[in-house]
Coordinates of N, CA and C in Angstrom, one line a residue:
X1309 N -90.1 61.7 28.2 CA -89.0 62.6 27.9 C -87.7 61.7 27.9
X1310 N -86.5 62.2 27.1 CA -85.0 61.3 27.1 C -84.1 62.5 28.0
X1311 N -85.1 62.3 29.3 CA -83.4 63.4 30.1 C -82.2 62.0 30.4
X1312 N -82.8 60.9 29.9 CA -81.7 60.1 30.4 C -80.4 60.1 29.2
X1313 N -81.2 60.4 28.1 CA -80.4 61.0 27.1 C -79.2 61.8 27.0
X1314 N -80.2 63.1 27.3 CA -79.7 64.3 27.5 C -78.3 64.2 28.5
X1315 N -78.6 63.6 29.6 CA -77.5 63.3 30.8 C -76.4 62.5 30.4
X1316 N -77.0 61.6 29.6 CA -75.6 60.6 28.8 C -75.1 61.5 28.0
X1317 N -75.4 62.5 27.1 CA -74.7 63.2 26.4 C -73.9 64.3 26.6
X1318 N -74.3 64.9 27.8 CA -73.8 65.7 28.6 C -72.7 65.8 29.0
X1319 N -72.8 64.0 29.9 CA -71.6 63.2 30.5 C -70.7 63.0 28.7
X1320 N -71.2 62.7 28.1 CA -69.7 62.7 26.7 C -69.0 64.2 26.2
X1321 N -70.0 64.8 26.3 CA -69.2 66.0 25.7 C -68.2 66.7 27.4
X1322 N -68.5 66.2 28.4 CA -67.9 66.3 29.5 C -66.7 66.1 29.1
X1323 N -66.7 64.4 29.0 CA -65.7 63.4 29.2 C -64.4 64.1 27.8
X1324 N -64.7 64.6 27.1 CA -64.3 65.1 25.9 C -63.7 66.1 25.5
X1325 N -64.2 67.1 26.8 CA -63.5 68.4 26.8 C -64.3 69.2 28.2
X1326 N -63.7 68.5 28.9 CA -63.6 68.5 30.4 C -63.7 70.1 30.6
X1327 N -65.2 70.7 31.4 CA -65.2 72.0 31.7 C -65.2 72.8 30.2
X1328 N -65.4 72.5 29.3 CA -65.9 73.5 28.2 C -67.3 74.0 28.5
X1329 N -68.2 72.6 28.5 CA -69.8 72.7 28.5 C -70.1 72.9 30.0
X1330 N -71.5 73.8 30.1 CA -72.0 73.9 31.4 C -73.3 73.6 31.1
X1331 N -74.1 72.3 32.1 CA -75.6 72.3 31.9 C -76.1 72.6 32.7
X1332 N -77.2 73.7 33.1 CA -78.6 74.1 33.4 C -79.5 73.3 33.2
X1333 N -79.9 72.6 34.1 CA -81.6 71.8 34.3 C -82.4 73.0 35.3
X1334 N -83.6 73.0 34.5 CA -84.5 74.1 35.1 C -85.9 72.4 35.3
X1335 N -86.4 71.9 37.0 CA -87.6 71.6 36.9 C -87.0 70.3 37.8
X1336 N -88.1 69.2 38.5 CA -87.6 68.6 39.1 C -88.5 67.5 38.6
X1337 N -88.0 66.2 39.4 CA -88.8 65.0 38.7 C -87.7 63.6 39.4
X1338 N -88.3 62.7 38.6 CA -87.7 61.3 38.9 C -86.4 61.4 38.5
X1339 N -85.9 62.4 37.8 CA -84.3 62.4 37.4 C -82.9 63.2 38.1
X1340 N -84.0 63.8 39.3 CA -83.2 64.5 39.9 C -82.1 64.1 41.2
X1341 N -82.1 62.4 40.8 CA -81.1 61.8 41.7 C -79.8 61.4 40.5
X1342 N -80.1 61.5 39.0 CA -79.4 61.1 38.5 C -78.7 62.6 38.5
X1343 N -79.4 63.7 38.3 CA -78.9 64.9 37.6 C -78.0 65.2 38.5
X1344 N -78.1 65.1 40.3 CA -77.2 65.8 41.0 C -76.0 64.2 41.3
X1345 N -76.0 63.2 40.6 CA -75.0 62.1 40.5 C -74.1 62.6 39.3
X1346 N -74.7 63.4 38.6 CA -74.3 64.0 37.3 C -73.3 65.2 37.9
X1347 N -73.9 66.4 38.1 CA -73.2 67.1 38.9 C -72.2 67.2 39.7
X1348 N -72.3 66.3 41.0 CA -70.9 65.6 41.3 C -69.7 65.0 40.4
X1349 N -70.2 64.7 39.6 CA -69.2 63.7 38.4 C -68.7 65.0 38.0
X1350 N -68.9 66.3 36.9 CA -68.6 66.8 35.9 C -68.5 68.1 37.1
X1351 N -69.2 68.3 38.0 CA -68.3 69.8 38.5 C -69.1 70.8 37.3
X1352 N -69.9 70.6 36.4 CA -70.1 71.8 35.8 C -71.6 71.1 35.0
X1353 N -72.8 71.3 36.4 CA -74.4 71.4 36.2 C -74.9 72.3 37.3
X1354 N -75.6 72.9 36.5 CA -76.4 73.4 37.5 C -77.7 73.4 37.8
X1355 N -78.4 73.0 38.7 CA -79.9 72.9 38.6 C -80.8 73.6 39.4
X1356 N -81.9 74.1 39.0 CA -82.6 74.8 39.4 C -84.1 74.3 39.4
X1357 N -84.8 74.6 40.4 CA -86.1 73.8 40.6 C -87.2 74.4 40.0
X1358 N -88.3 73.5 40.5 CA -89.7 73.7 39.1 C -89.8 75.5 39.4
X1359 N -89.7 75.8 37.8 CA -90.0 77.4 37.9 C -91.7 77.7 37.3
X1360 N -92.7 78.0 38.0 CA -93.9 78.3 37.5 C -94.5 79.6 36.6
X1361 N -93.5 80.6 36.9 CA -93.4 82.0 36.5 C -93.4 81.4 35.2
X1362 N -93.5 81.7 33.8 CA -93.6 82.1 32.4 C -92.1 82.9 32.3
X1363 N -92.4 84.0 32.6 CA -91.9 85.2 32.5 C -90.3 85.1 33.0
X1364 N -89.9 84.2 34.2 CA -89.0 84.2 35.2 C -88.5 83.0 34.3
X1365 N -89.2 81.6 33.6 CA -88.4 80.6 32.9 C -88.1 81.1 31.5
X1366 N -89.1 82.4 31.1 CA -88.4 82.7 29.7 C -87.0 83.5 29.8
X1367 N -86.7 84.0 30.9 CA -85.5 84.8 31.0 C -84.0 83.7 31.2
X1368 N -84.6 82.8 32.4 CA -83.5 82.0 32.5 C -83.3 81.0 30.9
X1369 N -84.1 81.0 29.9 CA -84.2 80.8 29.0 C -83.3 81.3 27.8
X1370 N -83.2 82.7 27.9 CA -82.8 83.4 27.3 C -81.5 83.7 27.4
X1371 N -81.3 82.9 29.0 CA -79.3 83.2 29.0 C -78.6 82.3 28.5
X1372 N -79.2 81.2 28.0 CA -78.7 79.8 27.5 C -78.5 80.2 25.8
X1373 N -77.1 79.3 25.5 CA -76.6 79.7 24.4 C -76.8 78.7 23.2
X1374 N -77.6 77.5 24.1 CA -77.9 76.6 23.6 C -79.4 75.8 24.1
X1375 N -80.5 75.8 23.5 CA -82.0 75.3 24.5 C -82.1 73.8 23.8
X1376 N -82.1 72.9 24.8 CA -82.2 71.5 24.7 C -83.8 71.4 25.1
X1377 N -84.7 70.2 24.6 CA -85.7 70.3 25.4 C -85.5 68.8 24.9
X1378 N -85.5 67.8 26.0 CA -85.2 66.4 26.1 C -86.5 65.8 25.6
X1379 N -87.8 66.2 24.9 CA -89.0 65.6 24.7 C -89.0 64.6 23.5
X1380 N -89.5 63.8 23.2 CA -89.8 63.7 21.8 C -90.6 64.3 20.3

């Protein structure tokens, strides 16, 4: 996956227009030291841990105005 990506780009559209964008990480992993380093920095992530429900990640899904999926 490029969540290291996704986090670098994150951090630019941050850096660019400070508090416009808000990101939602839904799930946990080896990135979750950068994501909440991320967090701290920009004041505007929010993360939420591994969700197994279908049903419960399609909804949190559905309030996003924009769906990133960092995969190849």
């Amino acid at each position: 996956k490029n969540v290291g990506t996704l986090f670098e780009a994150f951090d630019l559209l941050h850096r660019r227009s400070p508090g416009e964008y808000q990101l939602l990480a839904v799930g946990d992993g080896t990135w979750r030291k950068s994501l909440l380093k991320l967090k701290e920095r920009t004041q505007s992530v929010s993360w939420l841990p591994f969700c197994q429900d279908p049903y419960h990640l399609a909804s949190i899904y559905r309030t996003a105005d924009l769906f990133v999926h960092p995969g190849t």
